[in-house]
Short mmCIF file of C-alpha atoms in Angstrom, two decimals:
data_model
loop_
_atom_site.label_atom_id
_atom_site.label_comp_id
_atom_site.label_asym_id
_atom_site.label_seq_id
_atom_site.Cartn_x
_atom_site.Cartn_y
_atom_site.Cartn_z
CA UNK A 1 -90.43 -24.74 -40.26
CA UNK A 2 -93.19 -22.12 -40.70
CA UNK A 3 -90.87 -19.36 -42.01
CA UNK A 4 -88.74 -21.67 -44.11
CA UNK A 5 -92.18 -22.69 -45.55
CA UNK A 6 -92.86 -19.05 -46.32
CA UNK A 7 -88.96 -18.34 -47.61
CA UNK A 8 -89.77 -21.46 -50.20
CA UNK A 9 -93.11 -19.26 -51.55
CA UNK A 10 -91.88 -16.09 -51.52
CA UNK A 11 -88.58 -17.80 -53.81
CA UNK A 12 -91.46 -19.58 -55.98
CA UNK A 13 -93.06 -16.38 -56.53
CA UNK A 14 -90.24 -14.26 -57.29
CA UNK A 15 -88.94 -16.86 -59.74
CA UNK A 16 -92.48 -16.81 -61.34
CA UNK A 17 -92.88 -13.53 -61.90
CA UNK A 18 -88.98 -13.08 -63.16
CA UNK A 19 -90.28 -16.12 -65.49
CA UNK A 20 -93.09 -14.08 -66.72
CA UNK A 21 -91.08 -10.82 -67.13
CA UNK A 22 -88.35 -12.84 -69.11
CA UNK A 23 -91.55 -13.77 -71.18
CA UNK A 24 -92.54 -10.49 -71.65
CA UNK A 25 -89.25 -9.00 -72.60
CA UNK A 26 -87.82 -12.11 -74.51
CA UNK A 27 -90.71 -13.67 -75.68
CA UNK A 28 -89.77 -14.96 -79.14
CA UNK A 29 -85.88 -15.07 -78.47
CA UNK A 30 -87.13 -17.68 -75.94
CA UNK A 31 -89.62 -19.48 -78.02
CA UNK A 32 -86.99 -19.42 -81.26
CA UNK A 33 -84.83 -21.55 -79.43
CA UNK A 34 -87.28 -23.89 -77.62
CA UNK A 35 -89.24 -24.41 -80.84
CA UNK A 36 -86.66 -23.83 -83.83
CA UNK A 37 -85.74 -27.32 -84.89
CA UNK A 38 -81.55 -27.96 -84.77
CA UNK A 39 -82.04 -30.83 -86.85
CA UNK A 40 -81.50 -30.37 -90.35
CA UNK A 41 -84.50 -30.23 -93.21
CA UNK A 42 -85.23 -33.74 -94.61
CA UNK A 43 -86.83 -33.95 -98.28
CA UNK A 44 -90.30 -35.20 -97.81
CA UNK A 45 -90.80 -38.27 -99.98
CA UNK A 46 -93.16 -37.63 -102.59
CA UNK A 47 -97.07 -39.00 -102.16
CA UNK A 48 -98.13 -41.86 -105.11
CA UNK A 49 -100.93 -40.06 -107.38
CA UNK A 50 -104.25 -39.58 -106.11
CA UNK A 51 -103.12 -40.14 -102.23
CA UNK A 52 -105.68 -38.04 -100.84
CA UNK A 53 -108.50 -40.07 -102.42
CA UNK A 54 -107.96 -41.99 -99.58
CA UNK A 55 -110.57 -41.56 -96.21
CA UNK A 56 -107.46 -41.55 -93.87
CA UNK A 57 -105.88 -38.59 -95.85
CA UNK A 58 -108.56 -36.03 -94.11
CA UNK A 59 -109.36 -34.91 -90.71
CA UNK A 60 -112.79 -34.04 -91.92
CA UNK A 61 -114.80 -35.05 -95.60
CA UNK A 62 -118.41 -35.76 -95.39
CA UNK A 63 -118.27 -39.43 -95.32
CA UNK A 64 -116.08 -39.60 -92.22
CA UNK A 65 -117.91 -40.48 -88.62
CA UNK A 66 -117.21 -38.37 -86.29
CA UNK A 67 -116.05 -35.54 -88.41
CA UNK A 68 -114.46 -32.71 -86.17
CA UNK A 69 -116.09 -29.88 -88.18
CA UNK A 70 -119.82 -31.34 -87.57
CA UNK A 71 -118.84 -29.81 -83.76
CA UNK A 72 -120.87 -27.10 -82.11
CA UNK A 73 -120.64 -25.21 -78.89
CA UNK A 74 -122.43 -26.28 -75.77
CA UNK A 75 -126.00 -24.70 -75.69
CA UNK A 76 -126.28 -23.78 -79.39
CA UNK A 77 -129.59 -24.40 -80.41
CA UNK A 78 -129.84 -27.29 -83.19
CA UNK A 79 -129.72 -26.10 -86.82
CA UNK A 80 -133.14 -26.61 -88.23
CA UNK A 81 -133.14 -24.59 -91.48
CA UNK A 82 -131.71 -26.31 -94.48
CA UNK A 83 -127.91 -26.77 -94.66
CA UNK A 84 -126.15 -24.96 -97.37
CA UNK A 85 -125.08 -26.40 -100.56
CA UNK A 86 -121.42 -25.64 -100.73
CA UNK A 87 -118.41 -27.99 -100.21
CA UNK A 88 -115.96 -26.46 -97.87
CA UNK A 89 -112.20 -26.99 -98.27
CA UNK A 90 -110.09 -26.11 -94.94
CA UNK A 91 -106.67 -25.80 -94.15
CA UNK A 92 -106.10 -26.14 -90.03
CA UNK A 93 -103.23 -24.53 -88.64
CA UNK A 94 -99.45 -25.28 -87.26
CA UNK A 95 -100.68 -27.88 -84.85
CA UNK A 96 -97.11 -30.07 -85.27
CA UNK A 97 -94.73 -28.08 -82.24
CA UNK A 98 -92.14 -30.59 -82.20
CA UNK A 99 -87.97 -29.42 -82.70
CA UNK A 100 -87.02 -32.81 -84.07
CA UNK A 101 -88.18 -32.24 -87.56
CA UNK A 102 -89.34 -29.53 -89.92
CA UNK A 103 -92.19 -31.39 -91.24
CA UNK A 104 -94.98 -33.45 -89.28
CA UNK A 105 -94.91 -36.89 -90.15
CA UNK A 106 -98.74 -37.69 -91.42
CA UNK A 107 -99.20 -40.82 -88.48
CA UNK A 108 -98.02 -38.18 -85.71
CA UNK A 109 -100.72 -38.83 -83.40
CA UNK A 110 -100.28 -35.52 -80.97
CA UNK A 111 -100.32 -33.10 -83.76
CA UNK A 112 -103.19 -35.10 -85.28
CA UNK A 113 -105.36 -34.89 -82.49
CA UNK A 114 -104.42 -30.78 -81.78
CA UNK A 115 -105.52 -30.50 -85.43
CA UNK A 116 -109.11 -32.24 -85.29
CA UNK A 117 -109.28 -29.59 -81.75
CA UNK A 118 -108.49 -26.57 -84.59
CA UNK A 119 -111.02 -27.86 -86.60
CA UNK A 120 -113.72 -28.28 -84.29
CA UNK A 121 -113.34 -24.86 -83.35
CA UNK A 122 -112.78 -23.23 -86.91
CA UNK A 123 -114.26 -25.39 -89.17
CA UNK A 124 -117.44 -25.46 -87.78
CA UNK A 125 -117.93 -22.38 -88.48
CA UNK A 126 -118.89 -23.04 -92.08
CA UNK A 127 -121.14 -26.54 -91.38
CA UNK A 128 -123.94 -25.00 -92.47
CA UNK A 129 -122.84 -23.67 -95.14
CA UNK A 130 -121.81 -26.92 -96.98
CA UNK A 131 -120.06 -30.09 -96.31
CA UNK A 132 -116.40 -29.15 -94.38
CA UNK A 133 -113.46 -31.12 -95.92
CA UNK A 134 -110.22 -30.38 -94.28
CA UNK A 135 -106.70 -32.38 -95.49
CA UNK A 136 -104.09 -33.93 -93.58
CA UNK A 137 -100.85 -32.37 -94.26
CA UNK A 138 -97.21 -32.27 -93.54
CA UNK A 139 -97.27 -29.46 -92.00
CA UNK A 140 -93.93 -27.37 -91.07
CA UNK A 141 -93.54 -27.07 -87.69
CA UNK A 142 -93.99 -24.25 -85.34
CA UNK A 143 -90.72 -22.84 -85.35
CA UNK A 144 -89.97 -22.72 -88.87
CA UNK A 145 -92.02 -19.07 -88.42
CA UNK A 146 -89.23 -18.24 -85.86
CA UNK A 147 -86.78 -18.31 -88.22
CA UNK A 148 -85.62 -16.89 -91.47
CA UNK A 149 -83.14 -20.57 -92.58
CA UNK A 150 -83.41 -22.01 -95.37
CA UNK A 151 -84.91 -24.69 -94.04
CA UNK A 152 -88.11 -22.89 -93.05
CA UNK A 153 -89.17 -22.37 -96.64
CA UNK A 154 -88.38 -25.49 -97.54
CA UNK A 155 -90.55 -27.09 -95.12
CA UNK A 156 -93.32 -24.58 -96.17
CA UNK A 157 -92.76 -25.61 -99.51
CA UNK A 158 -92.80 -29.52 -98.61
CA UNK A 159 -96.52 -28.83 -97.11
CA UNK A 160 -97.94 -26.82 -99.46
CA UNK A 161 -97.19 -29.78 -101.90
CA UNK A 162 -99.59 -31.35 -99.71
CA UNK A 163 -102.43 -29.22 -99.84
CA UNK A 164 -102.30 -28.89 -103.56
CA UNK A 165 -102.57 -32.40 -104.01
CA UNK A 166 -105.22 -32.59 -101.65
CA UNK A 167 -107.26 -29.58 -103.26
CA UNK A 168 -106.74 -31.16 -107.01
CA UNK A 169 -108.97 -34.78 -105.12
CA UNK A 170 -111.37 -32.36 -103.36
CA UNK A 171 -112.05 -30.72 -106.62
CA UNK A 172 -112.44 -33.85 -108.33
CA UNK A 173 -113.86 -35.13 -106.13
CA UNK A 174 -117.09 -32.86 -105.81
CA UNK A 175 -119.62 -31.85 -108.75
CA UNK A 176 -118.70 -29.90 -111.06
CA UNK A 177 -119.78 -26.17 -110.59
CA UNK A 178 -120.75 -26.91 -106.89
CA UNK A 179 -119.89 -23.42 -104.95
CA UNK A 180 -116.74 -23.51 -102.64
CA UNK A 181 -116.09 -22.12 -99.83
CA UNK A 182 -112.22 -22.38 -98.85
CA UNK A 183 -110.70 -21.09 -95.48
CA UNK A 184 -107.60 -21.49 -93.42
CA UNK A 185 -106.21 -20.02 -90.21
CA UNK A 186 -102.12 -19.14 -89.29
CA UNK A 187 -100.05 -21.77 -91.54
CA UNK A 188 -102.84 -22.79 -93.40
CA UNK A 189 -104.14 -19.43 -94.26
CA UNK A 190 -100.81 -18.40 -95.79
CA UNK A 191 -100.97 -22.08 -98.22
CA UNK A 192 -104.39 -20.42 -98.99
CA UNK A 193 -103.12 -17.27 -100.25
CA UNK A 194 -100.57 -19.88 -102.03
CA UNK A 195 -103.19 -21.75 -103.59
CA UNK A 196 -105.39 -18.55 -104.43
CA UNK A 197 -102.28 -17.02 -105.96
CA UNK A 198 -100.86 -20.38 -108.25
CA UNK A 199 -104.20 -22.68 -108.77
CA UNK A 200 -107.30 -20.54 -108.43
CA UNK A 201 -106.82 -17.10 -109.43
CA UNK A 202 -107.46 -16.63 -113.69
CA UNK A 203 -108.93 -20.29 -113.63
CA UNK A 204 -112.24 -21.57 -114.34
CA UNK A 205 -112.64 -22.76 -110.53
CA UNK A 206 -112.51 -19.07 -109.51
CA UNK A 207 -115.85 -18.09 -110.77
CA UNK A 208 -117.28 -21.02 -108.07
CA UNK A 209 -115.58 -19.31 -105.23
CA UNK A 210 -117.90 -17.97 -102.77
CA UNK A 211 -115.54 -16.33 -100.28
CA UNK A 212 -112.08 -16.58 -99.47
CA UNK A 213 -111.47 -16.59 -95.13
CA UNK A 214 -107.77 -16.22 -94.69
CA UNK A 215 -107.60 -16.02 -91.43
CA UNK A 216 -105.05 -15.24 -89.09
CA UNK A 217 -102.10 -14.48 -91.80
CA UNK A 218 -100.93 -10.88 -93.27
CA UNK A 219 -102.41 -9.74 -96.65
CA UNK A 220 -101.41 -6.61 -98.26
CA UNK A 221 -103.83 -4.50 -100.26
CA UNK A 222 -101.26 -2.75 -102.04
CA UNK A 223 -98.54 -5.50 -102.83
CA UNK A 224 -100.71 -8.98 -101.80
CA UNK A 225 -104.25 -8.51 -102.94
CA UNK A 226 -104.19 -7.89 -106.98
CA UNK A 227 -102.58 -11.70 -107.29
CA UNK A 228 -105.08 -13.50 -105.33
CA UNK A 229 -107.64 -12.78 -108.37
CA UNK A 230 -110.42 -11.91 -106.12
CA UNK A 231 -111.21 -8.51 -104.36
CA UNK A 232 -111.40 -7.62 -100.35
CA UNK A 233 -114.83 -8.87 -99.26
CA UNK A 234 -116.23 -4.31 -98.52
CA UNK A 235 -119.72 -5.24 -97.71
CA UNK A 236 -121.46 -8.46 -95.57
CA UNK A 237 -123.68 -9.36 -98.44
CA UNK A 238 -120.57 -9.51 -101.14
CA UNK A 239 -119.88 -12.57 -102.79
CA UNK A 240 -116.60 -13.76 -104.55
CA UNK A 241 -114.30 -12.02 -102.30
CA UNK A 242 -111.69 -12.41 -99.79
CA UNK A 243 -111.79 -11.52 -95.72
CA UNK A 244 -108.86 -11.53 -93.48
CA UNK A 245 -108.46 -10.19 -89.91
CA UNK A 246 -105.28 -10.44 -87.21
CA UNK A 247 -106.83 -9.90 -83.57
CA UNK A 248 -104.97 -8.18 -80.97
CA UNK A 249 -106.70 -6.98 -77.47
CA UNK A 250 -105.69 -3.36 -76.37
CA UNK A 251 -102.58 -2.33 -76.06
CA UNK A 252 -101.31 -3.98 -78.96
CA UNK A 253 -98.09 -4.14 -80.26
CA UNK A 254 -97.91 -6.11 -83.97
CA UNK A 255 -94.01 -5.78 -83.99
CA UNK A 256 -93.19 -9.25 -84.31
CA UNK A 257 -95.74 -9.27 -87.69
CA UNK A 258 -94.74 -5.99 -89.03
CA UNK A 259 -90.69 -6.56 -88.70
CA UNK A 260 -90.77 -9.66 -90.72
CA UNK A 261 -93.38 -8.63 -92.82
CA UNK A 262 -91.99 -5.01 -93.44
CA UNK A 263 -89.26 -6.68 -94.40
CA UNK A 264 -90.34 -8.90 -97.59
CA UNK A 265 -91.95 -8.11 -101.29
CA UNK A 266 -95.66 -8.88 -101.67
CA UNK A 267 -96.76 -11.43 -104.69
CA UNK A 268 -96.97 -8.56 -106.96
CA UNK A 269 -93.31 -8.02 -106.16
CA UNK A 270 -94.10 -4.39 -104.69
CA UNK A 271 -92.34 -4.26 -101.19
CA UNK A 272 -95.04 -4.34 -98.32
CA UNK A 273 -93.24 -1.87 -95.80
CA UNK A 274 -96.25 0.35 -94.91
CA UNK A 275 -98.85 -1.24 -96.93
CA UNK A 276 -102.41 -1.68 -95.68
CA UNK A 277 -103.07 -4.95 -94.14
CA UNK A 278 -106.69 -6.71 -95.29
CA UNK A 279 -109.26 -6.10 -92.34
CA UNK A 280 -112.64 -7.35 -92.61
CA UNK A 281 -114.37 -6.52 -89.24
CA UNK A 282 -116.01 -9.88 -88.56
CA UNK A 283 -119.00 -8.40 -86.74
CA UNK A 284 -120.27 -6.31 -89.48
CA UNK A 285 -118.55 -8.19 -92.79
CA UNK A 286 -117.56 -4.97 -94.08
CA UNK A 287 -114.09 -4.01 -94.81
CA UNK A 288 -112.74 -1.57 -92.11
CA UNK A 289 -114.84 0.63 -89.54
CA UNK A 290 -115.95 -0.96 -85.72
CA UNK A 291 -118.43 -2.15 -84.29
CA UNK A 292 -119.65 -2.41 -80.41
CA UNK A 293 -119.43 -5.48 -78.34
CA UNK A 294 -123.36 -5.80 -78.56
CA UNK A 295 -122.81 -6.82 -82.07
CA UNK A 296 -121.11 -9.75 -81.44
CA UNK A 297 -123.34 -13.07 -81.74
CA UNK A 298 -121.18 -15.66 -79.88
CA UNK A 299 -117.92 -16.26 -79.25
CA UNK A 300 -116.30 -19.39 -77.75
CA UNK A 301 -115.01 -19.58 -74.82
CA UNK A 302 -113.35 -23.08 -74.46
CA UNK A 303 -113.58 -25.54 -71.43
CA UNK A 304 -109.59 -26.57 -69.94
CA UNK A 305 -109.30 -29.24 -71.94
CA UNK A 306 -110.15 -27.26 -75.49
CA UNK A 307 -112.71 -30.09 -76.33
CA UNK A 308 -115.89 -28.29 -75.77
CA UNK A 309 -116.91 -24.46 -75.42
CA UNK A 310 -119.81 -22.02 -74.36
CA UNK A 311 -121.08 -19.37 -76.36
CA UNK A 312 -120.91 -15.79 -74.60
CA UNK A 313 -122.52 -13.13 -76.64
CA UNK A 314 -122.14 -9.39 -76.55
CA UNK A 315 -118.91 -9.15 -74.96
CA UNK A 316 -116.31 -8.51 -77.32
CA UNK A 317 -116.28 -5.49 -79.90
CA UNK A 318 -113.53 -5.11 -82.59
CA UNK A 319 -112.57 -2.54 -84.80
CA UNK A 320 -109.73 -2.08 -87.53
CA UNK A 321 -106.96 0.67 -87.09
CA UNK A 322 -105.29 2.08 -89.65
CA UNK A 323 -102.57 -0.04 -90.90
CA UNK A 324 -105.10 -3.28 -90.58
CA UNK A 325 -104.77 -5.34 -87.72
CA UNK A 326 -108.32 -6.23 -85.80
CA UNK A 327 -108.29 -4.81 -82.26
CA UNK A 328 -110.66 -5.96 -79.51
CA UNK A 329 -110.32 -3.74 -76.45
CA UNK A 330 -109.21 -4.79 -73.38
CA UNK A 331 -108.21 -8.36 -72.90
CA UNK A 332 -111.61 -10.46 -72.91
CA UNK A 333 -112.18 -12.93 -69.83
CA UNK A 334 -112.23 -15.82 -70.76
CA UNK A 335 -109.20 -16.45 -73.36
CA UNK A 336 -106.03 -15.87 -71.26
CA UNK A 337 -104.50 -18.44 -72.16
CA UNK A 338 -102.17 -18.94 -75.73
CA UNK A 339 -101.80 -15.44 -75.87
CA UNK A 340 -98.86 -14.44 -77.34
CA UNK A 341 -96.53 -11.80 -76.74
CA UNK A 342 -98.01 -7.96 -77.93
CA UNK A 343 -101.34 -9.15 -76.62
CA UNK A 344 -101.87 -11.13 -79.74
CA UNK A 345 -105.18 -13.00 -80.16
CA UNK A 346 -103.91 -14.82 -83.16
CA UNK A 347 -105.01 -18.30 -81.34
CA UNK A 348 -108.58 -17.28 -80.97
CA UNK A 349 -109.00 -15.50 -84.52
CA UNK A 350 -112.35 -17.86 -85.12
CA UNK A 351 -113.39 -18.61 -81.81
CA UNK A 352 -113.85 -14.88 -80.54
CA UNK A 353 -116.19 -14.36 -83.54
CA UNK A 354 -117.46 -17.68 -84.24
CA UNK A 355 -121.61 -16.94 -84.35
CA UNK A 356 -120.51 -13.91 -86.41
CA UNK A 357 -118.63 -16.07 -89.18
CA UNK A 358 -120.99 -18.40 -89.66
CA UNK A 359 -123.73 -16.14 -89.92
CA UNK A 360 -121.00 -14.81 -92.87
CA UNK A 361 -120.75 -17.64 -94.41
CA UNK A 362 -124.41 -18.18 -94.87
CA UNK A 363 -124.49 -14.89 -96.03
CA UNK A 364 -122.47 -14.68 -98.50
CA UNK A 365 -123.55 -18.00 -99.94
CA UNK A 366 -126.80 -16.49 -100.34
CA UNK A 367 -125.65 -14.15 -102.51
CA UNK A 368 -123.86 -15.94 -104.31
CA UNK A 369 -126.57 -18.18 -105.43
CA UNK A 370 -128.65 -15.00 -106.46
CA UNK A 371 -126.10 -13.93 -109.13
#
């Protein structure tokens, strides 16, 4: 009975590891047909005017108890200085993972409640910098960035819809020449190069913009960046400017960006094969360079259950190389898991830097009152 025991482990153990290998090698073959919906796309009904003037259209606005973004990590001391002025508008991330449907459904409880968890970790980044407002959306689901159907930019399309409307009520919704903050991570940092591109940049609203964070989505300096009507954020005290970063821990392989990206024009219509990606080091707010791991603030390191976190400071450095993506050295303790194939970070993009941001955000707000 003993050795049949130990024939049943050592069968367990083998088919683990053969699991993780396939992982390794197949990776996104794997998750494009787990996650790639079969069904076909299904036109989103259009909302009635002024929708998102509605309380239950946001996971976060200031008059909402127990707003997500009001979160902070466990042992953070209590903000005592005065808040920030600003009004914050964030986009949260693919949180909607289901195969059924290209678009979340705006009542779908599980992605709902994996979206207020993005927000408590990202959005809080910038609550004391202003008040955090961050939209429901139909979202397109994860696998519609597995694939390159038609029915992946549609249901890109379909969301976006959703964010515009929402940014047109949180714009009228605030007073007028309030500073703005706006910031998005993965899906919702690519709608916020959509929205810099189509409703901010050559507008009046641009001149209230105090910094751009898109987070955790490809920007090209050469073919991206002269559409989004703001410059690359090059110093920490800059205002009016935009920061991105991709994190990967050491060795990194970007493939699964660069292929797809490589492969597409940039908003200028310049192609972006071997173009300079937009990397703001987070620890030092400057475009490009590194810094040590004693330059690091806080990051947060979540609990199991990805409701609360602990700060741990000093432990991970990051530097830019030379085609842009953010590396971190060797994989931090900590964050094993959600990383994705190539040793990409892209889950913890906020939360490795998180003390770091918001001291950013203050930052640059700052300045931009001084102007």
């Amino acid at each position: 009975m003993a050795r049949k025991f130990l024939y049943l482990i050592a069968f367990l153990i083998v088919l683990a590891i053969a699991g993780l290998v396939a992982y390794r090698l197949f990776g996104v073959q794997l998750m494009r047909l787990a996650m790639v919906p079969g069904a076909p796309f299904a036109e989103q009904r259009p909302m009635p005017a002024n929708e998102w003037a509605k309380r239950a259209m946001w996971h976060a606005r200031p008059d909402i108890p127990g707003n997500p973004a009001l979160w902070l990590p466990r042992g953070y001391p209590a903000d005592t200085s005065p808040h920030g002025d600003a009004a914050v508008f964030f986009i949260h991330p693919t949180s909607f993972l289901d195969r059924s449907a290209w678009n979340a459904s705006l009542d779908d409880e599980t992605s709902n409640e994996r979206a207020r968890l993005f927000i408590r970790g990202q959005a809080s980044v910038f609550n004391h910098a202003g008040e955090v407002w961050a939209p429901k959306y139909r979202q397109a689901t994860f696998g519609a960035f597995l694939t390159g159907r038609r029915e992946a930019r549609l249901a890109l399309d379909a969301a976006f819809r959703d964010v515009d409307a929402a940014w047109s009520e949180f714009l009228a919704s605030i007073p007028p020449g309030q500073p703005i903050i706006i910031a998005g991570h993965s899906q919702g940092a690519l709608h916020l190069v959509r929205l810099l591109h189509e409703r901010i940049a050559g507008r009046p609203v641009a001149r209230r913009i105090v910094a751009a964070y898109v987070i955790g989505w490809p920007v090209s300096v050469e073919a991206d960046l002269p559409a989004l009507g703001l410059p690359a954020c090059a110093k920490p005290d800059q205002a009016r400017c935009i920061l991105s970063w991709q994190s990967f821990a050491e060795p990194a392989d970007p493939s699964q960006i660069t292929d797809t990206f490589d492969a597409t024009a940039g908003l200028t219509a310049k192609p972006r094969r071997g173009t300079h990606l937009l990397c703001t080091n987070p620890l030092t707010g400057a475009r490009g360079g590194a810094a040590p791991a004693r330059a690091n603030l806080g990051a947060v390191v979540a609990d199991s259950d990805l409701k609360n976190g602990t700060l741990q400071v000093g432990t991970i450095p990051a530097r830019c190389d030379p085609r842009g993506f953010l590396l971190i050295g060797a994989p931090p303790s900590g964050f094993g898991a959600y990383v994705l194939p190539g040793n990409n970070y892209h889950v913890f993009d906020y939360s490795l830097f998180w003390s770091n941001i918001r001291a950013d955000a203050a930052r640059r707000l700052a300045a931009f009152e001084k102007r």
